[in-house]
Tab-separated table of C-alpha atoms in Angstrom:
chain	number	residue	atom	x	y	z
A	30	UNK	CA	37.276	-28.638	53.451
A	31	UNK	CA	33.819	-29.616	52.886
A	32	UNK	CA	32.857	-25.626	51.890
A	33	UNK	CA	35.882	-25.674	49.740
A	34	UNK	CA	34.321	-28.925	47.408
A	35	UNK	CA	30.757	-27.018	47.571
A	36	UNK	CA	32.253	-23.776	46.341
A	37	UNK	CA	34.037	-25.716	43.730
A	38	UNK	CA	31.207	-27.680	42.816
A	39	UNK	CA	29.340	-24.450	42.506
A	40	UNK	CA	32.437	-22.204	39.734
A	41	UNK	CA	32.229	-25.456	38.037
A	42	UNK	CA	28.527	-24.918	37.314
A	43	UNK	CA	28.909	-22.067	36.341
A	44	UNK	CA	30.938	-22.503	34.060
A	45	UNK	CA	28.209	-25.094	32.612
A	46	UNK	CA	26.364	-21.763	31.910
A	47	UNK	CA	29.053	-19.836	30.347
A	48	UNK	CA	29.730	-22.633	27.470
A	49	UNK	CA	28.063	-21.882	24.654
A	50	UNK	CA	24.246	-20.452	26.160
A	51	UNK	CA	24.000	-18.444	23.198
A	52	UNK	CA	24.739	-19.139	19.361
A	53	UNK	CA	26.528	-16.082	18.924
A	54	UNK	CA	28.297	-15.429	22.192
A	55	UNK	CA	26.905	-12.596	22.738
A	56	UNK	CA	29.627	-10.904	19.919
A	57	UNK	CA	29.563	-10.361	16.207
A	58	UNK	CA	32.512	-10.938	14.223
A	59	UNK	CA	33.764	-7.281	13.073
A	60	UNK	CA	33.872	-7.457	9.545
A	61	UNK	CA	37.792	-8.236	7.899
A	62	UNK	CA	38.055	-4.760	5.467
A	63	UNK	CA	37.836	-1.848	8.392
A	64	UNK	CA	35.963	-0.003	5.797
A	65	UNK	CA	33.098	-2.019	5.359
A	66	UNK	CA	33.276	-2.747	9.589
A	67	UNK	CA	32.699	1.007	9.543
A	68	UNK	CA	29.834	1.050	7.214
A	69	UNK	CA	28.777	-1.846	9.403
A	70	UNK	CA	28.710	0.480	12.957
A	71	UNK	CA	27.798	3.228	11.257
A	72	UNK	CA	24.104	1.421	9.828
A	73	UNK	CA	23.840	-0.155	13.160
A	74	UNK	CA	23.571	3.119	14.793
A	75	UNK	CA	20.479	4.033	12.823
A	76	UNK	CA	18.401	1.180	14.063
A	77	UNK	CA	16.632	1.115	17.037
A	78	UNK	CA	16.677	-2.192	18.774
A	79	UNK	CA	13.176	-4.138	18.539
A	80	UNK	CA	13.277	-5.698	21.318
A	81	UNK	CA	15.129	-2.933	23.935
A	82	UNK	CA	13.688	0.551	22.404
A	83	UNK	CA	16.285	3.151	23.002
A	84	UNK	CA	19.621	1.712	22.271
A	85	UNK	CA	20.710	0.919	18.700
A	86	UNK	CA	21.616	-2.744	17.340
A	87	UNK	CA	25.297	-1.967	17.886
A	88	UNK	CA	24.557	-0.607	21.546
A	89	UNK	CA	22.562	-3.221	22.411
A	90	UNK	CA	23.338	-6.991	23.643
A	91	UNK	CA	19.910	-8.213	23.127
A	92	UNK	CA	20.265	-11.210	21.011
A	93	UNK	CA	17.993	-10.172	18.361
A	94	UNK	CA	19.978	-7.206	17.994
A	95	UNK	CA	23.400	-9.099	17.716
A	96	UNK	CA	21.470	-11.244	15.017
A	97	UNK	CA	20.754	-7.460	13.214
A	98	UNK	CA	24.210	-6.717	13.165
A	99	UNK	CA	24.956	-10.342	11.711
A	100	UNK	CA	22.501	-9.858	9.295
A	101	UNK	CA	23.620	-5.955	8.399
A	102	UNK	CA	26.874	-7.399	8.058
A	103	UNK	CA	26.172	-10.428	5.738
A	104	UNK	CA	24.466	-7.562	3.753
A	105	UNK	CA	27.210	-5.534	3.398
A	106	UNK	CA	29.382	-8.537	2.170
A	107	UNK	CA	26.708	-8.840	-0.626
A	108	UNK	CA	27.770	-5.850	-1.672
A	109	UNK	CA	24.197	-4.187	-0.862
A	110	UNK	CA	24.481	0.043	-0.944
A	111	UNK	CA	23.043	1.517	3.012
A	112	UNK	CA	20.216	2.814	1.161
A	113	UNK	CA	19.595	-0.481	0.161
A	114	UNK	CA	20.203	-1.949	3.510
A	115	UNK	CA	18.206	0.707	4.945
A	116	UNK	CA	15.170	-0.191	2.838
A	117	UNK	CA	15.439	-3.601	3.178
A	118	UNK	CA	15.129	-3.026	7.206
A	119	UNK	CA	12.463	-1.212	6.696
A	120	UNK	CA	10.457	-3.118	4.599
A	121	UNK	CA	11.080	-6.111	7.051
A	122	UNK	CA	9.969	-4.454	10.081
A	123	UNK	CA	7.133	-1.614	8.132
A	124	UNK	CA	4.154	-2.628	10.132
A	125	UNK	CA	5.276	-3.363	13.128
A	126	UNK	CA	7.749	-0.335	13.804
A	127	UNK	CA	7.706	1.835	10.863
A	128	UNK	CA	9.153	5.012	11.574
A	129	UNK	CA	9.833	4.170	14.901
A	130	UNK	CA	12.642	1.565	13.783
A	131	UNK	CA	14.741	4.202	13.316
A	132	UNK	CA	16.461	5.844	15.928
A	133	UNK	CA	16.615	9.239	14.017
A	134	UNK	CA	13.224	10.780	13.973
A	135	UNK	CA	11.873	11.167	10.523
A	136	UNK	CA	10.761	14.297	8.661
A	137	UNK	CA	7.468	14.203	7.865
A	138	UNK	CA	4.202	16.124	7.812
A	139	UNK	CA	2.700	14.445	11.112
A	140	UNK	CA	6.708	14.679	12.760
A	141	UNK	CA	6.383	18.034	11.599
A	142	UNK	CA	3.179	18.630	13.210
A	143	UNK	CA	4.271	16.849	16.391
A	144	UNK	CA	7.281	19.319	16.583
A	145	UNK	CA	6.307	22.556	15.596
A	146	UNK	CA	2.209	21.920	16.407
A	147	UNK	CA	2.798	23.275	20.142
A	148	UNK	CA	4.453	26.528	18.801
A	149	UNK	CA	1.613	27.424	16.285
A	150	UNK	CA	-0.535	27.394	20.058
A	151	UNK	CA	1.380	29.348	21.676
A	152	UNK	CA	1.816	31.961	19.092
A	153	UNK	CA	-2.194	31.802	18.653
A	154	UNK	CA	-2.148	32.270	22.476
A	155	UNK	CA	-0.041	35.488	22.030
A	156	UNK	CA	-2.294	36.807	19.486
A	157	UNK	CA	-4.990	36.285	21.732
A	158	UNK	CA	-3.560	37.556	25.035
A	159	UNK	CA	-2.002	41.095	22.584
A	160	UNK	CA	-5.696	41.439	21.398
A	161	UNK	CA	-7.239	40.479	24.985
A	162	UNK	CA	-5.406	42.441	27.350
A	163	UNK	CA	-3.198	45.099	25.504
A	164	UNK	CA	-5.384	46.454	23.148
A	165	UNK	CA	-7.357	47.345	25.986
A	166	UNK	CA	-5.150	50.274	27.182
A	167	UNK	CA	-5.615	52.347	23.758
A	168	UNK	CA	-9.183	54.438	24.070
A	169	UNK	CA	-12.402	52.524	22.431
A	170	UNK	CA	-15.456	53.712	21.441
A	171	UNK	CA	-17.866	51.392	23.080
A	172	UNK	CA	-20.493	51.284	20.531
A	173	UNK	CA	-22.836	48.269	22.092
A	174	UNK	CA	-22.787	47.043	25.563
B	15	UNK	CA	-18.092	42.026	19.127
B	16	UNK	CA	-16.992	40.704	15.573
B	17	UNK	CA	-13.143	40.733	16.830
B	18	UNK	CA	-14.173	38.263	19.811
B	19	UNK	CA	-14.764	35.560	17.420
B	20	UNK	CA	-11.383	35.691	16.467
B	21	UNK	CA	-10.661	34.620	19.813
B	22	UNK	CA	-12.383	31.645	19.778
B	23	UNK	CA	-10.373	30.227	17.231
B	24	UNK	CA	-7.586	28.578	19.611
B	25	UNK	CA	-10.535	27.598	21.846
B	26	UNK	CA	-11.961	25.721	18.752
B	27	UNK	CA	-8.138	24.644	17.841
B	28	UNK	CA	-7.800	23.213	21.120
B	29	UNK	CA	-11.009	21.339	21.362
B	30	UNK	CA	-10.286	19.850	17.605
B	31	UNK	CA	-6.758	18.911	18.546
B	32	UNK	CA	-7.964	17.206	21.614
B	33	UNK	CA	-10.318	15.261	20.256
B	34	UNK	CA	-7.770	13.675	17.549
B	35	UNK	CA	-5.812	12.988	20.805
B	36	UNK	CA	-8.704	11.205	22.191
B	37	UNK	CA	-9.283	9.535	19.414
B	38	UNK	CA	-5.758	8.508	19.282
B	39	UNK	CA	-6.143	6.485	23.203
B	40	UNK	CA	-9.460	5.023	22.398
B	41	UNK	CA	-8.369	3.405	19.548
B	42	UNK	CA	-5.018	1.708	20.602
B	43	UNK	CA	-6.608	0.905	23.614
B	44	UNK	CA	-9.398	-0.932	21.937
B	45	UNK	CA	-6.630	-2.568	19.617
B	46	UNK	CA	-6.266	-5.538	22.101
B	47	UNK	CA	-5.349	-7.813	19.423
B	48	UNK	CA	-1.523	-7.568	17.788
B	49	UNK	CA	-2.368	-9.066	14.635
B	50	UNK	CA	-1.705	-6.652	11.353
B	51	UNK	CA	-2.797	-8.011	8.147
B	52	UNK	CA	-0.197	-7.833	5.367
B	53	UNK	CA	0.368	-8.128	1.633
B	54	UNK	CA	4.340	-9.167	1.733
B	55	UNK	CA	6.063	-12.178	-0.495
B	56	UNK	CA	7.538	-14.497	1.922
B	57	UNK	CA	11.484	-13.837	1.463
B	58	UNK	CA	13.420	-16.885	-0.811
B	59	UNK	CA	14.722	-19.088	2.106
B	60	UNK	CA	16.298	-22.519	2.741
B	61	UNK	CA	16.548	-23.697	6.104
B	62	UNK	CA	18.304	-26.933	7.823
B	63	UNK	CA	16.674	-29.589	9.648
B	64	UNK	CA	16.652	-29.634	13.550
B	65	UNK	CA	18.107	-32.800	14.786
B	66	UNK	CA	16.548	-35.579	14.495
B	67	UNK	CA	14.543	-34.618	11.937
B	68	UNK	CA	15.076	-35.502	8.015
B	69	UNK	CA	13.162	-32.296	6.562
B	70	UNK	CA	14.069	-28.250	6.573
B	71	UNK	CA	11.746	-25.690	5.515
B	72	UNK	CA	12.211	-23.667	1.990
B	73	UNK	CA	10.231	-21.053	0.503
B	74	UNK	CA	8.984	-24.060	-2.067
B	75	UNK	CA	7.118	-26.208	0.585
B	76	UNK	CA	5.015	-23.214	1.512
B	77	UNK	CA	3.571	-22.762	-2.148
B	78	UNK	CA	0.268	-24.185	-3.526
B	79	UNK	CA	-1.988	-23.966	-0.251
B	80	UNK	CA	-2.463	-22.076	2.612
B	81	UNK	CA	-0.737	-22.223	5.951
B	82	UNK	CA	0.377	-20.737	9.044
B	83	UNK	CA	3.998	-20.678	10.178
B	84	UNK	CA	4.730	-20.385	13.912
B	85	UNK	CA	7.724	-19.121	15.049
B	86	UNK	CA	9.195	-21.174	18.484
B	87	UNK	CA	11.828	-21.959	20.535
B	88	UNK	CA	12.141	-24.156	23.311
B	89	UNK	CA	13.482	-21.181	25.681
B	90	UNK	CA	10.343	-18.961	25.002
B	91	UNK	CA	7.578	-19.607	28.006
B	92	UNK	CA	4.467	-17.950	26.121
B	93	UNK	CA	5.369	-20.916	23.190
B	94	UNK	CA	5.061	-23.416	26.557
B	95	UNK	CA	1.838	-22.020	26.513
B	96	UNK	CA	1.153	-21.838	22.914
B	97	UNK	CA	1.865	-25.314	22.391
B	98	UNK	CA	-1.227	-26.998	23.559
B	99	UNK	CA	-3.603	-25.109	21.149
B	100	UNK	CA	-1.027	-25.793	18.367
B	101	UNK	CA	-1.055	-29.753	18.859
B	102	UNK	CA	-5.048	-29.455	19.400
B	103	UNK	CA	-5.644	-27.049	16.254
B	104	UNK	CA	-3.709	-30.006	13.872
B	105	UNK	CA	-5.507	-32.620	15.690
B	106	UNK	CA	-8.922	-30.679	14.448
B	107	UNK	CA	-7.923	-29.154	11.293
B	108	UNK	CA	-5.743	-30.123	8.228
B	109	UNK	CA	-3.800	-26.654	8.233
B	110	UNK	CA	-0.399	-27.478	7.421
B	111	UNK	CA	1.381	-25.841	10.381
B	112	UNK	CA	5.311	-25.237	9.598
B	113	UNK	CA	7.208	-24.232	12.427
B	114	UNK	CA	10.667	-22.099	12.957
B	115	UNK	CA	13.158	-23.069	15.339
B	116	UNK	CA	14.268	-19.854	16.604
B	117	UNK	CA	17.469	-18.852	18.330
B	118	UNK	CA	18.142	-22.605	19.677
B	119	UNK	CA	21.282	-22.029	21.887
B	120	UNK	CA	22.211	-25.820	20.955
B	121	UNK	CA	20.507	-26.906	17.797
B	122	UNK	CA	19.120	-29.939	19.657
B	123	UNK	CA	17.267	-28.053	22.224
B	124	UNK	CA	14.203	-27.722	20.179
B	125	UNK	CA	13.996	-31.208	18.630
B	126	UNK	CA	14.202	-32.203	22.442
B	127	UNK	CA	11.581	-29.611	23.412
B	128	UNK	CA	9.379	-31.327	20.700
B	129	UNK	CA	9.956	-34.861	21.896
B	130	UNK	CA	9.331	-34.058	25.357
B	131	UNK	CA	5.637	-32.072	24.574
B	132	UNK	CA	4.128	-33.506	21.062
B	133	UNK	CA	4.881	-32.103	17.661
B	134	UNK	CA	2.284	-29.865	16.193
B	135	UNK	CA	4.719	-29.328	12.931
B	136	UNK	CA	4.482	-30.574	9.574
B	137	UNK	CA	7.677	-29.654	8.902
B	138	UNK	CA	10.436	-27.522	10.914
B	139	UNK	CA	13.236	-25.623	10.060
B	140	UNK	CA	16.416	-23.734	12.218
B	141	UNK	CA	16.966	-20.359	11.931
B	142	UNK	CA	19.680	-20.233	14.910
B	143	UNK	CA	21.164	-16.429	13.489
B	144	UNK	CA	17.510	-14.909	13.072
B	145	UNK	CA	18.468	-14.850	9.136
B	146	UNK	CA	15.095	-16.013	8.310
B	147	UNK	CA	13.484	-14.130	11.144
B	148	UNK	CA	14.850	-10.368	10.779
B	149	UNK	CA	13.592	-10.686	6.967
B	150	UNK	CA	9.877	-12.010	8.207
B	151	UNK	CA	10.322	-8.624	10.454
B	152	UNK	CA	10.424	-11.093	13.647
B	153	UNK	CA	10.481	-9.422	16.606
B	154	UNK	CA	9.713	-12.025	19.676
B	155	UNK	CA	8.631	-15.825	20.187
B	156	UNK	CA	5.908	-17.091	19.812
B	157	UNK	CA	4.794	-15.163	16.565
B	158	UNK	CA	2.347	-16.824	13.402
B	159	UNK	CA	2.400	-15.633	9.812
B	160	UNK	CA	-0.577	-16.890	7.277
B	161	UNK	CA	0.926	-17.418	4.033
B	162	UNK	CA	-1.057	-17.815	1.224
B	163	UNK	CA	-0.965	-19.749	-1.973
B	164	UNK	CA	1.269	-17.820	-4.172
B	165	UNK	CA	3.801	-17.204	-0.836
B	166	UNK	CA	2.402	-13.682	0.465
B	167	UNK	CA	1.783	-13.517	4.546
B	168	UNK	CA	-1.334	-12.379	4.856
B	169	UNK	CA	-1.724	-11.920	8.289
B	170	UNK	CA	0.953	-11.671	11.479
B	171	UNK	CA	0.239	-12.363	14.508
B	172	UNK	CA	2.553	-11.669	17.467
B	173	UNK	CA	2.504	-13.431	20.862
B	174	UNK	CA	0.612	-16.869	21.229
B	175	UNK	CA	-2.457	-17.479	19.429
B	176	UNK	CA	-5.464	-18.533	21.534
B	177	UNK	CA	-9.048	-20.166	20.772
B	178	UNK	CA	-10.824	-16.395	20.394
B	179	UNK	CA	-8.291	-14.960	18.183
B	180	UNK	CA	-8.358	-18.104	16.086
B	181	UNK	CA	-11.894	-18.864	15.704
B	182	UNK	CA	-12.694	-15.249	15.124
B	183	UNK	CA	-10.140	-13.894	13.256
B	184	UNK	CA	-7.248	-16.583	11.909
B	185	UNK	CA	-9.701	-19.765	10.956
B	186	UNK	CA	-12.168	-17.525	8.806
B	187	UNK	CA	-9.489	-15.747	7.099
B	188	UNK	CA	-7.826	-19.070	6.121
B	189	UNK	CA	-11.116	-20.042	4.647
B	190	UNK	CA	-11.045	-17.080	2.461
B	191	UNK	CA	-7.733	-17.227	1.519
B	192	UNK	CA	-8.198	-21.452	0.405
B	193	UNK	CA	-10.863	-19.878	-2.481
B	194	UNK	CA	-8.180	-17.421	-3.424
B	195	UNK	CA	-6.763	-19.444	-7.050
């Protein structure tokens, strides 16, 4: 009997926790039109969570993330464009993530470099083995040495 | 003999390359500090009183002098340990110090956390949905903006300020800033 109040005493604590630990409940009200609750998703899924790198605000349950999607969606109800909404994002978060806040890489000269950097070396290193070691079977005329 | 040089060219490639590299760890490993300066106009805002207390914050109260703006909440442990040097650094200096009352899961959390340790704040506002936050490109608690006269943040820190970071960097920039007209 006595384990049976302490187990009881210990669900009901519980569900202390469960009421109301976070502002948001850890959910997001979808937006009403389905169209714009698309557009919603659809922008989440292009920024990275700041605070779990990885996931996107719409994959993540971090609550800063939840906030994002809040604040993406109070956006769209503004009637803000996504390039707007994109820009605005990325102005807010510029020096602290730039790039990086998105979860698409970006195209630029030093992603470009990044990417295709390792295959300009090994092409040089192909020139250099061809000239090393198979030019070396055709006859030369050693002229010094 | 003249081809050979040729071949030296990924060897000097490499060693270029590398050094950028290098470079690259040296210098974030020397960058112990996560401060950035910044030119950005603090974002049009209006936000509510916590309980308790009769004030919010809006954009308007930040004009016309320089100040810092400190972003806590009374579930964040590094702004447990922030707080001291807050309620020391407006017991020494006249810095108005405005604070935001982050992510509160019950608004009166933080007006309880403030009761129970001091208040550093000139004034306080809630931003319990991060609407305020996101736009200041808010990332974690504790973080401290200095806004200057016209309503530009100047400078961001991230993480809790300490006694080297503000006599060295934050207390001689807000000097400079108070000549700015």
């Amino acid at each position: 009997m006595r384990i049976i109040f302490i187990n009881l005493f210990f669900l009901i604590s519980l569900l202390a926790f469960a009421d109301g630990s976070f502002n948001n409940n850890g959910w997001v009200a979808p937006l009403e039109d389905p169209n714009l609750e698309e557009r919603a998703v659809r922008l989440g899924r292009q920024f990275k969570c700041v605070q779990c790198k990885g996931q996107s605000i719409e994959e993540s349950n971090a609550d800063i993330a939840l906030d994002m999607r809040f604040f993406i969606r109070n956006l769209i109800e503004q009637g803000k464009s996504d390039k707007e909404i994109i820009a605005i994002m990325r102005s807010n978060y510029k020096e602290k993530y730039g790039d990086a806040l998105f979860m698409m890489p970006t195209t630029n000269l030093n992603a470009i470099l990044l990417w295709f950097g390792p295959l300009i070396f090994l092409a040089l290193g192909a020139i250099v083995i061809y000239y090393t070691s198979f030019r070396k079977k055709k006859p030369q005329n050693r002229e010094n040495s | 003999m003249n081809k050979r040089v040729f071949l030296l060219i990924p060897l000097v490639g490499l060693i270029l390359v590398g050094s950028i590299l290098v470079k690259g760890i040296i210098d974030s490993r020397n960058k112990t500090s996560l401060s950035f300066e910044t030119f950005k106009p603090i974002p049009e805002f209006e936000l509510p009183p916590i309980p308790d207390f009769d004030k919010g914050l809006s954009k308007a109260d930040l004009l016309g002098k320089v100040s810092l703006v400190n972003i806590f909440g009374s579930w964040c442990m590094t702004c447990e340990y922030e707080h001291p040097i807050l309620l020391k650094l407006q017991e020494e200096t006249n810095i108005p110090l405005y604070g935001i009352n982050w992510r509160e899961a019950k608004p009166q959390d933080g007006s309880r956390w403030l009761k129970r340790k001091g208040n550093p704040y000139t004034q306080i506002g809630a931003d319990p949905r991060s609407e305020l936050a996101i736009q200041l490109g808010i990332t974690g608690a504790p973080e401290t903006l200095v806004v200057d006269k016209k309503g530009y943040i100047r400078w961001h820190h991230e993480g809790a300020l300490n006694w080297d970071i503000l006599n060295k960097e934050l207390l001689p920039l807000i000097e400079k800033l108070k000549e700015e007209e």
